[in-house]
Amino acid sequence: MKTNSAVVEQLSVLLADTYALALKTQNYHWNVTGPEFYSLHKLFEGQYEALHNDVDLLAERIRALDGYAPGSFTEFSQLTNISNAKKGISSKEMLEDLVNSHESLIMQAQKTADTAEEEGDEGTLDIVVGKMEDRQKDVWMLRSSK
Ligand SMILES: [Fe+2]
């Protein structure tokens, strides 16, 4: 398989965004408080577990394209568009922040899909479109919990 650097570049940002969002969601799983504690604690758990699985899937897709898979806090923080978790915020603010971060990640997935389509990389296109659908479902659940 030929090395596809444009797709690998976009996938690397998507990988970093996915890792950063998994960490933020896990932070909120730990730190959420209030009357909705248990349901949000469980909701965030399901979402960060799914995101952690996607981290592996995306990194291994980069390797299948013969690219280098970034995997350090330094690389991820340089690549990602997702902001760090905020300290001391309410559960409503956590939900709002997670919706915004998911939307940013969905935009990156769309960019990756467009690049994959231009390059005729149907394998990556297929993976990324599936991930967009998963994150849209997350947004629905986060919005409905507000
Ligand atoms: Fe836990």
PDB file of C-alpha atoms and ligand atoms in Angstrom:
ATOM      1  CA  MET A   1       0.000   0.000   0.000  1.00  0.00           C
ATOM      2  CA  LYS A   2       1.322   3.441  -0.877  1.00  0.00           C
ATOM      3  CA  THR A   3       2.055   5.953   1.882  1.00  0.00           C
ATOM      4  CA  ASN A   4      -0.616   8.593   1.913  1.00  0.00           C
ATOM      5  CA  SER A   5       0.752  11.569   3.807  1.00  0.00           C
ATOM      6  CA  ALA A   6      -2.242  13.910   3.371  1.00  0.00           C
ATOM      7  CA  VAL A   7      -4.585  11.312   4.848  1.00  0.00           C
ATOM      8  CA  VAL A   8      -2.062  10.362   7.559  1.00  0.00           C
ATOM      9  CA  GLU A   9      -1.741  14.043   8.536  1.00  0.00           C
ATOM     10  CA  GLN A  10      -5.505  14.415   8.964  1.00  0.00           C
ATOM     11  CA  LEU A  11      -5.767  11.052  10.742  1.00  0.00           C
ATOM     12  CA  SER A  12      -3.031  12.131  13.177  1.00  0.00           C
ATOM     13  CA  VAL A  13      -5.045  15.209  14.191  1.00  0.00           C
ATOM     14  CA  LEU A  14      -8.177  13.063  14.516  1.00  0.00           C
ATOM     15  CA  LEU A  15      -6.227  10.576  16.670  1.00  0.00           C
ATOM     16  CA  ALA A  16      -5.004  13.392  18.948  1.00  0.00           C
ATOM     17  CA  ASP A  17      -8.530  14.880  19.141  1.00  0.00           C
ATOM     18  CA  THR A  18      -9.941  11.467  20.042  1.00  0.00           C
ATOM     19  CA  TYR A  19      -7.326  10.923  22.759  1.00  0.00           C
ATOM     20  CA  ALA A  20      -7.871  14.431  24.177  1.00  0.00           C
ATOM     21  CA  LEU A  21     -11.655  14.012  24.204  1.00  0.00           C
ATOM     22  CA  ALA A  22     -11.359  10.565  25.860  1.00  0.00           C
ATOM     23  CA  LEU A  23      -9.209  12.114  28.614  1.00  0.00           C
ATOM     24  CA  LYS A  24     -11.554  15.094  29.082  1.00  0.00           C
ATOM     25  CA  THR A  25     -14.583  12.780  29.267  1.00  0.00           C
ATOM     26  CA  GLN A  26     -12.807  10.567  31.801  1.00  0.00           C
ATOM     27  CA  ASN A  27     -11.888  13.647  33.867  1.00  0.00           C
ATOM     28  CA  TYR A  28     -15.588  14.621  33.967  1.00  0.00           C
ATOM     29  CA  HIS A  29     -16.516  11.007  34.807  1.00  0.00           C
ATOM     30  CA  TRP A  30     -14.314  11.407  37.895  1.00  0.00           C
ATOM     31  CA  ASN A  31     -15.200  14.968  38.883  1.00  0.00           C
ATOM     32  CA  VAL A  32     -18.895  15.361  38.071  1.00  0.00           C
ATOM     33  CA  THR A  33     -21.110  16.254  41.062  1.00  0.00           C
ATOM     34  CA  GLY A  34     -24.772  17.048  41.652  1.00  0.00           C
ATOM     35  CA  PRO A  35     -28.168  15.337  41.639  1.00  0.00           C
ATOM     36  CA  GLU A  36     -27.446  13.793  38.196  1.00  0.00           C
ATOM     37  CA  PHE A  37     -24.143  12.364  39.420  1.00  0.00           C
ATOM     38  CA  TYR A  38     -24.786   8.684  38.810  1.00  0.00           C
ATOM     39  CA  SER A  39     -26.362   8.924  35.349  1.00  0.00           C
ATOM     40  CA  LEU A  40     -23.685  11.350  34.088  1.00  0.00           C
ATOM     41  CA  HIS A  41     -20.872   9.322  35.687  1.00  0.00           C
ATOM     42  CA  LYS A  42     -22.171   6.263  33.759  1.00  0.00           C
ATOM     43  CA  LEU A  43     -22.837   8.177  30.515  1.00  0.00           C
ATOM     44  CA  PHE A  44     -19.289   9.616  30.518  1.00  0.00           C
ATOM     45  CA  GLU A  45     -17.861   6.161  31.232  1.00  0.00           C
ATOM     46  CA  GLY A  46     -19.500   4.619  28.154  1.00  0.00           C
ATOM     47  CA  GLN A  47     -18.295   7.513  26.003  1.00  0.00           C
ATOM     48  CA  TYR A  48     -14.650   7.543  27.112  1.00  0.00           C
ATOM     49  CA  GLU A  49     -14.443   3.755  26.723  1.00  0.00           C
ATOM     50  CA  ALA A  50     -15.677   4.050  23.113  1.00  0.00           C
ATOM     51  CA  LEU A  51     -13.214   6.901  22.453  1.00  0.00           C
ATOM     52  CA  HIS A  52     -10.314   4.865  23.871  1.00  0.00           C
ATOM     53  CA  ASN A  53     -11.174   2.034  21.463  1.00  0.00           C
ATOM     54  CA  ASP A  54     -11.181   4.545  18.601  1.00  0.00           C
ATOM     55  CA  VAL A  55      -7.703   5.766  19.582  1.00  0.00           C
ATOM     56  CA  ASP A  56      -6.355   2.291  18.867  1.00  0.00           C
ATOM     57  CA  LEU A  57      -8.358   1.901  15.667  1.00  0.00           C
ATOM     58  CA  LEU A  58      -7.131   5.245  14.255  1.00  0.00           C
ATOM     59  CA  ALA A  59      -3.482   4.692  15.258  1.00  0.00           C
ATOM     60  CA  GLU A  60      -3.495   1.272  13.606  1.00  0.00           C
ATOM     61  CA  ARG A  61      -5.071   2.730  10.445  1.00  0.00           C
ATOM     62  CA  ILE A  62      -2.164   5.209  10.312  1.00  0.00           C
ATOM     63  CA  ARG A  63       0.260   2.266  10.590  1.00  0.00           C
ATOM     64  CA  ALA A  64      -1.608   0.353   7.859  1.00  0.00           C
ATOM     65  CA  LEU A  65      -0.975   3.413   5.642  1.00  0.00           C
ATOM     66  CA  ASP A  66       2.720   3.154   6.578  1.00  0.00           C
ATOM     67  CA  GLY A  67       2.606   6.369   8.640  1.00  0.00           C
ATOM     68  CA  TYR A  68       4.001   7.120  12.099  1.00  0.00           C
ATOM     69  CA  ALA A  69       1.354   6.889  14.846  1.00  0.00           C
ATOM     70  CA  PRO A  70       1.855   9.706  17.394  1.00  0.00           C
ATOM     71  CA  GLY A  71       1.490   8.551  21.006  1.00  0.00           C
ATOM     72  CA  SER A  72       2.756  10.985  23.617  1.00  0.00           C
ATOM     73  CA  PHE A  73       1.236  13.881  25.579  1.00  0.00           C
ATOM     74  CA  THR A  74       3.612  16.276  23.817  1.00  0.00           C
ATOM     75  CA  GLU A  75       2.623  15.133  20.320  1.00  0.00           C
ATOM     76  CA  PHE A  76      -1.065  14.959  21.151  1.00  0.00           C
ATOM     77  CA  SER A  77      -1.128  18.440  22.700  1.00  0.00           C
ATOM     78  CA  GLN A  78       0.651  19.853  19.629  1.00  0.00           C
ATOM     79  CA  LEU A  79      -1.795  18.159  17.219  1.00  0.00           C
ATOM     80  CA  THR A  80      -5.183  18.459  18.935  1.00  0.00           C
ATOM     81  CA  ASN A  81      -7.837  21.147  18.608  1.00  0.00           C
ATOM     82  CA  ILE A  82      -9.631  19.962  21.780  1.00  0.00           C
ATOM     83  CA  SER A  83      -9.180  22.147  24.900  1.00  0.00           C
ATOM     84  CA  ASN A  84      -8.244  20.676  28.287  1.00  0.00           C
ATOM     85  CA  ALA A  85     -10.904  19.719  30.826  1.00  0.00           C
ATOM     86  CA  LYS A  86     -12.012  22.667  32.961  1.00  0.00           C
ATOM     87  CA  LYS A  87     -11.674  22.539  36.740  1.00  0.00           C
ATOM     88  CA  GLY A  88     -14.501  23.277  39.163  1.00  0.00           C
ATOM     89  CA  ILE A  89     -17.338  23.557  36.629  1.00  0.00           C
ATOM     90  CA  SER A  90     -20.954  22.393  37.014  1.00  0.00           C
ATOM     91  CA  SER A  91     -22.380  19.269  35.379  1.00  0.00           C
ATOM     92  CA  LYS A  92     -24.293  21.514  32.912  1.00  0.00           C
ATOM     93  CA  GLU A  93     -21.048  23.249  31.934  1.00  0.00           C
ATOM     94  CA  MET A  94     -19.359  19.851  31.519  1.00  0.00           C
ATOM     95  CA  LEU A  95     -22.134  18.764  29.140  1.00  0.00           C
ATOM     96  CA  GLU A  96     -21.815  22.019  27.168  1.00  0.00           C
ATOM     97  CA  ASP A  97     -18.029  21.669  26.957  1.00  0.00           C
ATOM     98  CA  LEU A  98     -18.316  18.033  25.819  1.00  0.00           C
ATOM     99  CA  VAL A  99     -20.875  18.930  23.125  1.00  0.00           C
ATOM    100  CA  ASN A 100     -18.532  21.635  21.778  1.00  0.00           C
ATOM    101  CA  SER A 101     -15.542  19.281  21.821  1.00  0.00           C
ATOM    102  CA  HIS A 102     -17.500  16.543  20.045  1.00  0.00           C
ATOM    103  CA  GLU A 103     -18.522  19.046  17.373  1.00  0.00           C
ATOM    104  CA  SER A 104     -14.909  20.071  16.886  1.00  0.00           C
ATOM    105  CA  LEU A 105     -13.903  16.400  16.558  1.00  0.00           C
ATOM    106  CA  ILE A 106     -16.728  15.772  14.055  1.00  0.00           C
ATOM    107  CA  MET A 107     -15.376  18.674  11.940  1.00  0.00           C
ATOM    108  CA  GLN A 108     -11.920  17.064  11.977  1.00  0.00           C
ATOM    109  CA  ALA A 109     -13.468  13.707  11.006  1.00  0.00           C
ATOM    110  CA  GLN A 110     -15.227  15.466   8.093  1.00  0.00           C
ATOM    111  CA  LYS A 111     -11.921  17.012   6.977  1.00  0.00           C
ATOM    112  CA  THR A 112     -10.283  13.580   7.153  1.00  0.00           C
ATOM    113  CA  ALA A 113     -13.153  12.025   5.178  1.00  0.00           C
ATOM    114  CA  ASP A 114     -12.851  14.719   2.472  1.00  0.00           C
ATOM    115  CA  THR A 115      -9.093  14.102   2.162  1.00  0.00           C
ATOM    116  CA  ALA A 116      -9.608  10.327   2.048  1.00  0.00           C
ATOM    117  CA  GLU A 117     -12.229  10.767  -0.674  1.00  0.00           C
ATOM    118  CA  GLU A 118      -9.923  12.995  -2.739  1.00  0.00           C
ATOM    119  CA  GLU A 119      -7.158  10.393  -2.418  1.00  0.00           C
ATOM    120  CA  GLY A 120      -9.488   7.485  -3.222  1.00  0.00           C
ATOM    121  CA  ASP A 121      -8.730   5.922   0.187  1.00  0.00           C
ATOM    122  CA  GLU A 122     -12.009   4.092   0.767  1.00  0.00           C
ATOM    123  CA  GLY A 123     -10.750   2.174   3.802  1.00  0.00           C
ATOM    124  CA  THR A 124     -10.057   5.372   5.745  1.00  0.00           C
ATOM    125  CA  LEU A 125     -13.263   6.997   4.441  1.00  0.00           C
ATOM    126  CA  ASP A 126     -15.289   4.050   5.752  1.00  0.00           C
ATOM    127  CA  ILE A 127     -13.676   4.171   9.238  1.00  0.00           C
ATOM    128  CA  VAL A 128     -13.978   7.939   9.594  1.00  0.00           C
ATOM    129  CA  VAL A 129     -17.615   8.128   8.467  1.00  0.00           C
ATOM    130  CA  GLY A 130     -18.467   5.447  11.054  1.00  0.00           C
ATOM    131  CA  LYS A 131     -16.714   7.490  13.763  1.00  0.00           C
ATOM    132  CA  MET A 132     -18.626  10.643  12.747  1.00  0.00           C
ATOM    133  CA  GLU A 133     -21.894   8.757  13.216  1.00  0.00           C
ATOM    134  CA  ASP A 134     -20.782   7.505  16.660  1.00  0.00           C
ATOM    135  CA  ARG A 135     -19.868  11.022  17.793  1.00  0.00           C
ATOM    136  CA  GLN A 136     -23.161  12.441  16.476  1.00  0.00           C
ATOM    137  CA  LYS A 137     -24.940   9.865  18.630  1.00  0.00           C
ATOM    138  CA  ASP A 138     -22.822  10.998  21.632  1.00  0.00           C
ATOM    139  CA  VAL A 139     -23.857  14.615  20.977  1.00  0.00           C
ATOM    140  CA  TRP A 140     -27.515  13.598  20.989  1.00  0.00           C
ATOM    141  CA  MET A 141     -27.075  11.868  24.377  1.00  0.00           C
ATOM    142  CA  LEU A 142     -25.109  14.799  25.874  1.00  0.00           C
ATOM    143  CA  ARG A 143     -27.656  17.370  24.616  1.00  0.00           C
ATOM    144  CA  SER A 144     -30.572  15.298  25.951  1.00  0.00           C
ATOM    145  CA  SER A 145     -28.939  15.181  29.409  1.00  0.00           C
ATOM    146  CA  LYS A 146     -28.795  18.985  29.804  1.00  0.00           C
TER     147      LYS A 146
HETATM  148 FE    FE B   1     -14.604   4.806  36.677  1.00  0.00          FE
END
